[in-house]
Structure formats: structure tokens, C-alpha cells
Short mmCIF file of C-alpha atoms and ligand atoms in Angstrom, two decimals:
data_model
loop_
_atom_site.label_atom_id
_atom_site.label_comp_id
_atom_site.label_asym_id
_atom_site.label_seq_id
_atom_site.Cartn_x
_atom_site.Cartn_y
_atom_site.Cartn_z
CA MET W 17 120.47 58.09 123.10
CA LYS W 18 120.95 61.87 123.17
CA ASP W 19 121.70 63.49 119.81
CA ILE W 20 125.31 64.66 120.11
CA ARG W 21 124.53 67.66 117.86
CA SER W 22 122.38 69.19 120.59
CA ALA W 23 125.47 69.46 122.82
CA ILE W 24 127.50 71.40 120.22
CA PRO W 25 126.85 75.14 120.56
CA GLN W 26 125.36 76.54 117.34
CA PRO W 27 127.06 79.67 116.00
CA LEU W 28 125.08 82.88 116.42
CA PRO W 29 123.18 84.02 113.31
CA GLU W 30 124.94 86.68 111.25
CA GLY W 31 124.61 88.94 108.20
CA LEU W 32 121.61 88.17 106.01
CA GLU W 33 120.51 85.41 108.42
CA LEU W 34 119.13 88.35 110.40
CA SER W 35 117.08 89.69 107.50
CA GLU W 36 113.85 88.88 105.67
CA LEU W 37 115.92 87.62 102.71
CA ASP W 38 116.62 84.50 104.80
CA PRO W 39 113.73 81.99 104.51
CA ILE W 40 113.99 80.76 108.12
CA TYR W 41 114.22 84.25 109.59
CA ARG W 42 111.35 85.42 107.39
CA GLU W 43 108.95 82.83 108.83
CA GLN W 44 110.40 82.30 112.33
CA PRO W 45 112.58 85.27 113.29
CA HIS W 46 112.17 84.90 117.04
CA ALA W 47 114.25 81.79 117.59
CA ARG W 48 117.23 83.86 116.40
CA LEU W 49 116.26 87.21 117.90
CA ASP W 50 115.40 85.77 121.34
CA ARG W 51 118.73 83.96 121.38
CA LEU W 52 120.63 87.13 120.54
CA ARG W 53 118.70 89.11 123.16
CA CYS W 54 119.72 86.53 125.81
CA GLU W 55 123.25 85.69 124.70
CA ALA W 56 124.51 88.78 122.84
CA PRO W 57 122.08 91.71 123.10
CA ARG W 58 124.74 94.12 121.76
CA TYR W 59 125.95 91.86 119.00
CA GLN W 60 128.98 92.76 116.89
CA ASP W 61 128.01 90.93 113.71
CA PRO W 62 131.15 89.19 112.37
CA ALA W 63 129.70 89.16 108.82
CA SER W 64 129.96 92.95 108.51
CA GLU W 65 133.22 94.34 107.14
CA THR W 66 132.49 97.92 108.19
CA GLY W 67 131.20 96.93 111.66
CA ARG W 68 127.59 96.32 112.59
CA LEU W 69 126.18 96.43 116.10
CA PHE W 70 122.87 94.55 116.14
CA LEU W 71 120.57 95.55 119.02
CA THR W 72 117.70 93.40 120.26
CA ARG W 73 116.74 94.81 123.67
CA HIS W 74 113.90 97.31 123.94
CA ALA W 75 115.98 99.61 126.18
CA ASP W 76 118.99 99.56 123.82
CA VAL W 77 116.84 100.21 120.75
CA ARG W 78 115.31 103.21 122.51
CA ALA W 79 118.79 104.49 123.45
CA ALA W 80 120.00 104.16 119.82
CA LEU W 81 116.95 105.98 118.43
CA ILE W 82 117.52 109.00 120.66
CA ASP W 83 121.33 109.04 120.40
CA ARG W 84 122.17 112.33 118.65
CA SER W 85 125.79 111.30 118.16
CA LEU W 86 124.64 108.73 115.57
CA THR W 87 123.39 109.81 112.14
CA ARG W 88 120.70 108.42 109.86
CA ASP W 89 122.41 109.85 106.76
CA THR W 90 122.09 107.03 104.21
CA LYS W 91 125.02 108.39 102.17
CA LYS W 92 127.18 106.65 104.76
CA THR W 93 125.50 103.25 104.40
CA TYR W 94 126.49 100.30 102.29
CA SER W 95 122.94 100.06 100.97
CA ARG W 96 122.67 103.55 99.47
CA GLY W 97 120.28 103.55 96.53
CA ALA W 98 122.91 104.79 94.04
CA GLU W 99 121.55 108.33 94.43
CA ALA W 100 118.40 107.13 92.65
CA VAL W 101 116.20 108.72 95.28
CA PRO W 102 117.05 112.32 96.22
CA ASP W 103 118.05 113.11 99.81
CA THR W 104 115.02 112.78 102.05
CA LEU W 105 114.24 113.77 105.61
CA LEU W 106 115.93 110.58 106.71
CA ASP W 107 119.23 111.89 105.31
CA LYS W 108 119.07 115.17 107.21
CA ASP W 109 120.08 116.19 110.70
CA GLY W 110 119.70 119.28 112.86
CA GLU W 111 117.97 122.43 111.52
CA GLU W 112 117.39 121.08 108.01
CA LEU W 113 115.57 118.08 109.48
CA ALA W 114 113.50 120.26 111.82
CA LEU W 115 112.45 122.54 108.93
CA GLY W 116 111.48 119.65 106.63
CA ARG W 117 109.45 117.99 109.38
CA MET W 118 107.73 121.24 110.27
CA LEU W 119 106.64 121.78 106.65
CA VAL W 120 104.77 118.50 106.33
CA ALA W 121 103.86 117.90 109.98
CA ARG W 122 100.56 119.78 109.93
CA ALA W 123 99.13 117.58 107.17
CA PHE W 124 99.84 114.49 109.26
CA ASP W 125 99.09 115.67 112.81
CA THR W 126 95.96 114.55 114.67
CA ARG W 127 93.75 117.25 113.15
CA GLY W 128 95.18 116.82 109.66
CA VAL W 129 94.63 113.07 109.78
CA GLU W 130 91.15 113.28 111.31
CA SER W 131 90.11 115.65 108.51
CA ARG W 132 90.80 112.78 106.07
CA ARG W 133 88.52 110.23 107.78
CA GLY W 134 85.73 110.69 105.19
CA LEU W 135 88.16 110.41 102.25
CA ILE W 136 89.78 107.27 103.65
CA THR W 137 86.41 105.64 104.40
CA GLN W 138 85.28 106.29 100.83
CA ILE W 139 88.49 104.82 99.38
CA ILE W 140 88.12 101.69 101.55
CA ASP W 141 84.45 101.25 100.62
CA ASP W 142 85.31 101.56 96.92
CA ALA W 143 87.91 98.81 97.35
CA LEU W 144 85.40 96.61 99.23
CA ASP W 145 82.82 97.08 96.46
CA GLY W 146 85.23 95.59 93.93
CA LEU W 147 85.97 92.34 95.83
CA GLY W 148 84.78 88.97 94.47
CA ALA W 149 83.92 85.80 96.41
CA ARG W 150 87.63 84.91 96.45
CA PHE W 151 90.24 87.64 96.49
CA ASP W 152 93.84 88.41 97.35
CA ALA W 153 93.65 90.77 100.33
CA MET W 154 97.05 92.28 99.43
CA ARG W 155 96.56 92.94 95.71
CA ASP W 156 92.85 93.70 95.76
CA PHE W 157 92.40 95.47 99.10
CA ALA W 158 95.46 96.44 101.17
CA ALA W 159 97.61 97.72 98.27
CA PRO W 160 95.21 100.11 96.49
CA ILE W 161 94.16 102.01 99.64
CA PRO W 162 97.33 103.81 100.89
CA ILE W 163 98.47 104.95 97.42
CA ARG W 164 95.08 106.51 96.77
CA VAL W 165 95.15 108.22 100.16
CA MET W 166 98.70 109.56 99.70
CA THR W 167 98.13 110.83 96.14
CA ALA W 168 94.92 112.54 97.25
CA ILE W 169 96.72 114.27 100.14
CA PHE W 170 99.69 115.45 98.06
CA GLY W 171 97.57 116.17 94.99
CA LEU W 172 99.37 113.83 92.57
CA PRO W 173 97.46 112.63 89.47
CA GLN W 174 95.31 109.56 90.14
CA ASP W 175 95.16 108.17 86.61
CA ASN W 176 97.86 105.48 86.87
CA LEU W 177 97.99 104.49 90.51
CA ALA W 178 99.19 100.91 89.96
CA GLN W 179 102.26 102.24 88.11
CA LEU W 180 102.91 104.83 90.80
CA ARG W 181 102.59 102.22 93.53
CA ASP W 182 105.11 99.98 91.75
CA TRP W 183 107.56 102.88 91.46
CA ALA W 184 107.18 103.74 95.16
CA GLU W 185 107.54 100.08 96.15
CA ASP W 186 110.66 99.61 94.01
CA ALA W 187 112.22 102.73 95.51
CA ALA W 188 111.50 101.45 99.04
CA VAL W 189 112.32 97.78 98.61
CA LEU W 190 115.22 97.96 96.14
CA GLY W 191 116.59 101.13 97.76
CA MET W 192 117.02 99.18 101.03
CA HIS W 193 118.40 96.04 99.39
CA PRO W 194 122.02 95.45 100.48
CA ASN W 195 123.26 93.65 97.33
CA ARG W 196 121.20 94.44 94.26
CA THR W 197 121.74 92.70 90.94
CA THR W 198 122.41 94.83 87.84
CA GLU W 199 118.84 94.21 86.76
CA GLN W 200 117.54 95.41 90.13
CA ASN W 201 119.75 98.51 89.90
CA ILE W 202 118.28 99.37 86.50
CA ARG W 203 114.78 98.85 87.81
CA LEU W 204 115.49 101.04 90.84
CA MET W 205 116.84 103.85 88.64
CA THR W 206 113.90 103.60 86.22
CA SER W 207 111.29 103.62 88.99
CA ALA W 208 112.95 106.49 90.85
CA ALA W 209 113.16 108.49 87.61
CA GLY W 210 109.44 107.88 86.92
CA LEU W 211 108.53 108.99 90.42
CA ARG W 212 110.76 112.07 90.22
CA LYS W 213 109.36 113.18 86.86
CA LEU W 214 105.76 112.83 88.01
CA VAL W 215 106.43 114.85 91.16
CA PHE W 216 108.43 117.61 89.41
CA ASP W 217 105.76 117.89 86.68
CA THR W 218 103.01 118.18 89.28
CA ILE W 219 104.99 120.79 91.22
CA ALA W 220 105.25 122.89 88.02
CA ALA W 221 101.50 122.58 87.50
CA ARG W 222 100.77 123.63 91.09
CA ARG W 223 103.10 126.63 90.86
CA ALA W 224 101.15 127.75 87.79
CA GLU W 225 97.78 127.04 89.39
CA PRO W 226 97.67 126.12 93.10
CA ARG W 227 94.94 123.79 94.36
CA ASP W 228 93.76 122.57 97.75
CA ASP W 229 96.46 119.94 98.26
CA LEU W 230 99.74 119.45 100.13
CA LEU W 231 101.99 120.08 97.10
CA SER W 232 100.33 123.48 96.58
CA THR W 233 100.79 124.25 100.30
CA LEU W 234 104.47 123.33 100.02
CA VAL W 235 105.16 125.41 96.89
CA LEU W 236 103.56 128.42 98.59
CA ALA W 237 105.30 127.82 101.95
CA GLU W 238 108.00 130.22 103.09
CA ALA W 239 111.03 129.26 105.11
CA ASN W 240 113.80 131.64 106.20
CA GLY W 241 112.06 134.47 104.35
CA ARG W 242 111.85 132.78 100.95
CA ARG W 243 109.71 130.26 99.06
CA LEU W 244 110.98 126.68 98.80
CA ASP W 245 112.40 125.70 95.43
CA ASP W 246 111.45 122.54 93.50
CA SER W 247 114.44 120.59 94.76
CA GLU W 248 113.31 121.23 98.34
CA VAL W 249 109.62 120.42 97.78
CA ALA W 250 110.07 117.29 95.63
CA PRO W 251 111.87 115.06 98.18
CA LEU W 252 109.17 115.72 100.79
CA CYS W 253 106.55 114.38 98.39
CA ILE W 254 108.68 111.57 96.93
CA PHE W 255 109.58 110.32 100.37
CA GLY W 256 105.96 110.54 101.53
CA MET W 257 104.98 108.22 98.67
CA ILE W 258 107.82 105.81 99.42
CA ALA W 259 107.39 105.81 103.21
CA GLY W 260 103.62 105.77 103.37
CA SER W 261 102.47 103.34 100.71
CA LEU W 262 104.08 99.90 101.12
CA THR W 263 104.34 100.15 104.91
CA THR W 264 100.65 100.91 105.42
CA THR W 265 99.71 98.19 102.94
CA ASP W 266 101.75 95.71 105.00
CA LEU W 267 100.15 96.90 108.23
CA ILE W 268 96.67 96.27 106.82
CA GLY W 269 97.65 92.82 105.50
CA ASN W 270 99.48 91.78 108.68
CA THR W 271 96.52 92.77 110.86
CA ILE W 272 94.04 90.84 108.71
CA VAL W 273 96.18 87.67 108.90
CA LEU W 274 96.72 87.96 112.66
CA LEU W 275 92.97 88.28 113.24
CA LEU W 276 92.10 85.38 110.96
CA GLN W 277 94.78 83.17 112.49
CA ASN W 278 93.57 83.99 116.02
CA PRO W 279 89.81 83.32 116.03
CA ASP W 280 89.47 84.09 119.75
CA GLN W 281 90.90 87.59 119.19
CA ARG W 282 88.71 88.10 116.14
CA ALA W 283 85.66 87.14 118.23
CA LEU W 284 86.74 89.66 120.89
CA LEU W 285 86.95 92.36 118.23
CA GLU W 286 83.62 91.46 116.67
CA GLY W 287 82.06 91.62 120.15
CA ASN W 288 83.63 95.00 120.82
CA PRO W 289 84.54 96.88 117.61
CA ARG W 290 86.19 99.64 119.65
CA LEU W 291 89.08 97.22 120.20
CA VAL W 292 90.13 97.80 116.58
CA ALA W 293 92.70 100.40 117.67
CA CYS W 294 94.23 97.85 120.09
CA ALA W 295 94.22 95.19 117.34
CA VAL W 296 96.19 97.48 115.03
CA GLU W 297 98.60 98.41 117.84
CA GLU W 298 99.18 94.73 118.65
CA SER W 299 99.77 94.01 114.95
CA LEU W 300 102.31 96.86 114.78
CA ARG W 301 104.07 95.43 117.82
CA LEU W 302 104.10 91.80 116.68
CA GLU W 303 104.81 92.33 112.97
CA PRO W 304 106.26 95.82 112.51
CA PRO W 305 106.19 96.52 108.73
CA VAL W 306 109.68 98.08 109.04
CA SER W 307 111.64 95.47 110.95
CA ALA W 308 114.81 97.42 111.73
CA VAL W 309 116.33 100.89 111.35
CA ALA W 310 119.97 101.84 110.88
CA ARG W 311 122.09 104.57 112.40
CA HIS W 312 125.69 105.32 111.52
CA VAL W 313 128.75 106.04 113.59
CA VAL W 314 130.34 109.40 112.75
CA GLU W 315 133.64 109.07 114.65
CA ASP W 316 135.73 106.16 115.91
CA GLY W 317 134.79 105.42 119.51
CA GLU W 318 132.41 103.35 121.61
CA VAL W 319 128.68 102.79 121.21
CA MET W 320 127.00 101.27 124.27
CA GLY W 321 130.38 100.07 125.47
CA CYS W 322 131.25 98.44 122.14
CA PRO W 323 134.19 99.67 120.03
CA MET W 324 132.94 101.00 116.67
CA ARG W 325 134.70 102.61 113.72
CA ALA W 326 133.43 105.68 111.84
CA GLY W 327 131.02 104.52 109.12
CA GLY W 328 129.95 101.46 111.13
CA THR W 329 126.26 100.69 111.46
CA VAL W 330 124.07 100.39 114.52
CA LYS W 331 121.13 98.23 113.53
CA ALA W 332 118.21 98.61 115.91
CA SER W 333 115.85 95.66 115.50
CA LEU W 334 112.37 97.11 116.02
CA LEU W 335 111.00 93.57 115.67
CA ALA W 336 113.21 92.25 118.47
CA ALA W 337 112.56 95.27 120.71
CA ASN W 338 108.80 94.80 120.30
CA HIS W 339 109.11 91.16 121.45
CA ASP W 340 111.32 91.88 124.48
CA PRO W 341 109.87 90.18 127.60
CA ASP W 342 110.79 93.40 129.46
CA LEU W 343 108.13 95.19 127.36
CA CYS W 344 105.12 93.00 128.09
CA GLU W 345 104.01 89.57 129.23
CA GLU W 346 103.77 86.82 126.61
CA PRO W 347 105.51 89.02 124.05
CA HIS W 348 104.95 86.59 121.15
CA ALA W 349 101.17 86.37 121.70
CA PHE W 350 98.59 88.42 119.77
CA ARG W 351 96.35 89.83 122.49
CA ILE W 352 94.14 92.75 121.61
CA ASP W 353 92.80 93.18 125.16
CA ARG W 354 96.06 94.01 126.94
CA LEU W 355 95.29 96.36 129.83
CA VAL W 356 98.23 98.58 128.95
CA VAL W 357 99.17 98.92 125.28
CA PRO W 358 102.94 98.21 125.11
CA LYS W 359 105.14 101.08 123.88
CA HIS W 360 106.36 99.45 120.70
CA PHE W 361 108.85 100.90 118.21
CA ALA W 362 107.07 100.06 114.94
CA PHE W 363 107.28 103.74 113.98
CA GLY W 364 110.87 104.21 115.13
CA GLY W 365 111.41 107.15 117.48
CA GLY W 366 113.67 110.08 118.33
CA ALA W 367 114.53 112.76 115.77
CA HIS W 368 113.37 110.63 112.81
CA GLY W 369 110.24 109.14 114.40
CA CYS W 370 107.56 108.47 111.79
CA LEU W 371 105.50 111.47 110.74
CA GLY W 372 102.78 109.33 109.20
CA ALA W 373 101.98 107.14 112.22
CA GLY W 374 98.56 108.68 112.84
CA LEU W 375 97.56 108.38 109.20
CA ALA W 376 98.74 104.76 108.94
CA ARG W 377 96.88 103.86 112.14
CA LEU W 378 93.63 105.41 110.93
CA GLU W 379 93.85 103.75 107.50
CA ALA W 380 94.49 100.32 109.07
CA GLN W 381 91.78 100.69 111.71
CA LEU W 382 89.14 101.71 109.18
CA ALA W 383 90.24 99.07 106.65
CA VAL W 384 90.06 96.19 109.15
CA GLU W 385 86.85 97.40 110.80
CA ARG W 386 85.01 97.81 107.50
CA LEU W 387 86.33 94.59 105.95
CA LEU W 388 85.17 92.45 108.91
CA ALA W 389 81.83 94.26 109.15
CA ARG W 390 81.12 93.83 105.42
CA PHE W 391 82.14 90.14 105.29
CA PRO W 392 81.37 88.38 108.60
CA GLY W 393 82.19 84.99 107.02
CA LEU W 394 85.66 86.07 105.88
CA SER W 395 88.22 83.27 106.14
CA LEU W 396 91.63 82.10 105.01
CA VAL W 397 91.71 79.53 102.20
CA PRO W 398 93.12 76.32 103.79
CA THR W 399 94.57 75.09 100.48
CA ASP W 400 96.22 78.42 99.68
CA MET W 401 97.64 79.99 102.83
CA PRO W 402 99.20 83.50 103.00
CA ARG W 403 102.79 83.74 101.76
CA LYS W 404 105.34 86.15 103.21
CA LYS W 405 107.23 88.37 100.78
CA THR W 406 110.98 88.38 100.40
CA THR W 407 111.87 92.01 100.89
CA TYR W 408 114.88 93.20 102.87
CA GLY W 409 113.82 95.16 105.95
CA PHE W 410 110.05 94.98 105.40
CA ARG W 411 107.67 92.46 106.98
CA GLY W 412 104.51 91.73 105.06
CA TYR W 413 102.76 89.28 102.78
CA ALA W 414 103.09 88.68 99.05
CA ARG W 415 99.58 87.19 98.89
CA ILE W 416 96.69 86.70 101.29
CA PRO W 417 94.06 84.57 99.54
CA LEU W 418 90.68 84.96 101.29
CA SER W 419 87.14 83.80 100.75
CA ARG W 420 84.15 85.76 101.98
C1 HEM X 517 102.45 101.28 109.01
C2 HEM X 517 102.94 102.28 108.32
C3 HEM X 517 104.28 102.91 108.62
C4 HEM X 517 105.35 102.40 109.29
C5 HEM X 517 105.50 101.02 109.94
C6 HEM X 517 106.37 103.43 109.30
C7 HEM X 517 107.59 103.29 109.92
C8 HEM X 517 108.54 104.29 110.00
C9 HEM X 517 109.79 104.18 110.69
C10 HEM X 517 110.27 102.94 111.44
C11 HEM X 517 110.44 105.36 110.56
C12 HEM X 517 111.79 105.70 111.17
C13 HEM X 517 112.92 105.41 110.23
C14 HEM X 517 114.26 105.59 110.90
O1 HEM X 517 114.34 106.00 112.03
O2 HEM X 517 115.28 105.28 110.26
C15 HEM X 517 109.61 106.22 109.76
C16 HEM X 517 109.94 107.50 109.38
C17 HEM X 517 109.14 108.26 108.57
N1 HEM X 517 107.87 107.98 108.12
FE1 HEM X 517 106.84 106.30 108.45
N2 HEM X 517 105.90 104.52 108.62
C18 HEM X 517 104.62 104.25 108.21
C19 HEM X 517 103.77 105.09 107.51
C20 HEM X 517 104.08 106.35 107.11
C21 HEM X 517 103.20 107.23 106.40
C22 HEM X 517 101.73 106.93 106.01
C23 HEM X 517 103.88 108.35 106.14
C24 HEM X 517 103.30 109.52 105.40
C25 HEM X 517 103.68 110.69 105.39
C26 HEM X 517 105.22 108.21 106.72
C27 HEM X 517 106.21 109.15 106.72
C28 HEM X 517 107.43 109.03 107.36
C29 HEM X 517 108.44 110.07 107.33
C30 HEM X 517 108.34 111.41 106.60
C31 HEM X 517 109.52 109.59 108.09
C32 HEM X 517 110.87 110.24 108.28
C33 HEM X 517 110.87 111.22 109.37
C34 HEM X 517 112.24 111.84 109.56
O3 HEM X 517 113.24 111.41 109.00
O4 HEM X 517 112.29 112.82 110.29
N3 HEM X 517 105.30 106.97 107.30
N4 HEM X 517 108.44 105.55 109.44
#
């Protein structure tokens, strides 16, 4: 007899059911996202009091990212980090945004990134040297690399990197969290204060004695006929640490897991190591470390034909857009030999498109390439499989136990 429950339409997912805080969504997001894309691609989430339009189609996500009538200013969001983190590039629009991006862009453009290849390779090889027969690929490998790279580029002290990484991670993860506990609020404030103090202290040291690093370049930079002051330099560095550490760590971890869970794709890569760039691209598409971005409505009106009030949120699901069947065939499959690399949105796009994409790609490519070359017998531990982490808006693993 047919189960009568299958005939009753299930309500559409809403609110936190569309976030990594939900255990089902965390592990299997695509049952929900595919359904929304088919049944309600421009979904007015009933759980949101201020109005939330949740977008799942690739074309709609692209349109939202380039829509200049929407703002990214987080002061207008419900999830604002209690002013713990100073205004960053993400909070700026227009000329201020263009100036901030211009100041740091050169360090992260193709030439700037390529000039760091030797540094990154050395950092990865140091991490590989320290690995035992069993290790946690997140804690022991993926996490230490990006923070070392970022501190070396900006010129921050390297003596307490684990502490710095925790501060940056708290600022990213707790800053995005929609309903923090009091304890989480205190932790966010403490971490942000630690990060701020370190950056302001280092800026003072570089003003007194410039070195060959990005902070020194920024304190000496001129804009509109004058030098930048500390409050203009600091957010560029603070945000670089927040934006470039956890995300790149997740990219490295996600790519390792995808390769180990797909032995045919790993064999392809081992047969042709030049496919490593495609493997990283496919990982970014399938498991974007930042799963969604928000934009905010400035005036009452319509967005994509939907009525929205000022202050409402347009949530563009990068994860859903990257799995849109309009983007590529078999969108849920990990295939590193696609003839055309799909144009995914893992790095966002439009005015706020990621400035660190090239750096993140190079770090992940080198990390995966060198890990597999050093340990050809690398495998998951069947009795201790990777566990996803429970962080709002970020997709990655808490642990990836491996044996080599
Ligand atoms: C895999 C690693 C990374 C991922 C997935 C990622 C993802 C993103 C995304 C989705 C955005 C757009 C946010 C929005 O539109 O609301 C963004 C912006 C940004 N990212 Fe990344 N990012 C990564 C690594 C980095 C690195 C290494 C840096 C280092 C500098 C960086 C710096 C930035 C900056 C400065 C912005 C803001 C640009 C602006 O507002 O104009 N990111 N990133």
C-alpha cells in the first residue's frame, strides 16, 4: 500500500533549515536547494521578519551580484557583528570601495600571487614534514598553511599563529552567526579586540621602520594626495586575515576529501598532475567554502519581480547556483576532466568579487599536489570518517582523519 505521507506536499524549507547550522542541510543540502530551484527559485522565506529573498538559480545569483541598487553594507543586516570588526571593504560602496580594492589589489593580482609561489611551497613542505602516520588533515595540514601565508604577506608577527588563526576564525564564523549566545558574543568581542590590537601595534612598528611587506606598502601609500591613516590601513589587513584564512583552509580540506572519496578522479589526477587546477575548480564549484552571500535592499520596491522592503535581504546561494543544471551536466558529480570549466560563483562576483581568489587557488593547488605526491598511499580512515563543521555560511570539515 502506498504511504499516504508521500501524497501530502512537504512545506518548503525555511530560515535556518537553509543553513549549515541545520544537520540535514549540512550533510545533504541539495535535496532542499534543488527543490527550491524547481519550485520557488525566487523564494520569499516566510521565516524572515525583515524579508529574505533566497535565490538558487545561477542566472539570478549572477544578476544579484552585479545589481548596483543592492548594498553589501553589513550595518543593515540582522547578523552584524556588534561592531566588533571595523568596517571592511564589504561594507563600502562606490569610490571608497574602489580605493580600498585598488590599494590591496596589486599584492593579490596574478603577478603578486605568482611571486609568492616559492614562499607557499616552503610553507606547505614544512607542514608535510611534521605529519605523522595518522593525522588530521584540517588541524595538522590545511589550517596552518593559509595563516602563515597571509601573515607573511602582510608582515604580521609569526610567533603565535595558532592564536591569530583562532581570532580570525572567530571573527569570521561568529561574525556571520545570526543568533549568537552571550558567551559567543563575548568571544567574538575578545577575538576581534586581539586581532585589532595586533594589527594596530604592527602598523605603528611599520610606520617607525618600514619593511618589505604589505602593511609597510599600505602605510606609505598615498590616496587623494595624503597618506592613509591607521584607521584606514587596519581594516584592509584585518579583513584580509578574516577572509583569507578559514576559507582557504576549507578549500584545501574539501578538495582532499573529494579526491579521496572519488578514487577514479584521484587516479586521473595522479596520471596527469596538471589536472590539479581543474580539481580545485571542481571542488570550489561543488563545495564552495562560502555557501551564500547577502545583499540588502536600500528602498522599498521590487527585486526580480518580488516585492521587498528597505532593509530586506537578498540571499544569493552560491552553493545552489554552482549546482544549477543550467551551468553544467551532472552538476552534483565531481569530475575534474570537464572539457569546459563551469563558471562557478565560489568567489562571489560583481563589485565585491573576491580579491584573494588567485592566492587561494594557488595555495590549494600546491597543497593538494604536494600532499598526494609525498604520500601516494594516503587514505581516509574507515572507522573515523571526516566530520563536517557546524558554522553558519561556511562549508568545510571539522576533522579529516587520514592515514598515509
Ligand atoms: C577559498 C578561499 C576563498 C573563498 C571561497 C572566498 C570567497 C569570497 C567571496 C564569496 C567573496 C564575496 C563576498 C560578498 O560578495 O559578499 C569574497 C570577497 C573578498 N575576499 Fe575572498 N575568498 C577566499 C579567499 C580569500 C583570500 C585568500 C583573500 C585574501 C586577501 C580574500 C579576500 C577577499 C576580499 C578582500 C573580499 C572583499 C572584496 C570587496 O568587498 O570588494 N579572499 N571572498
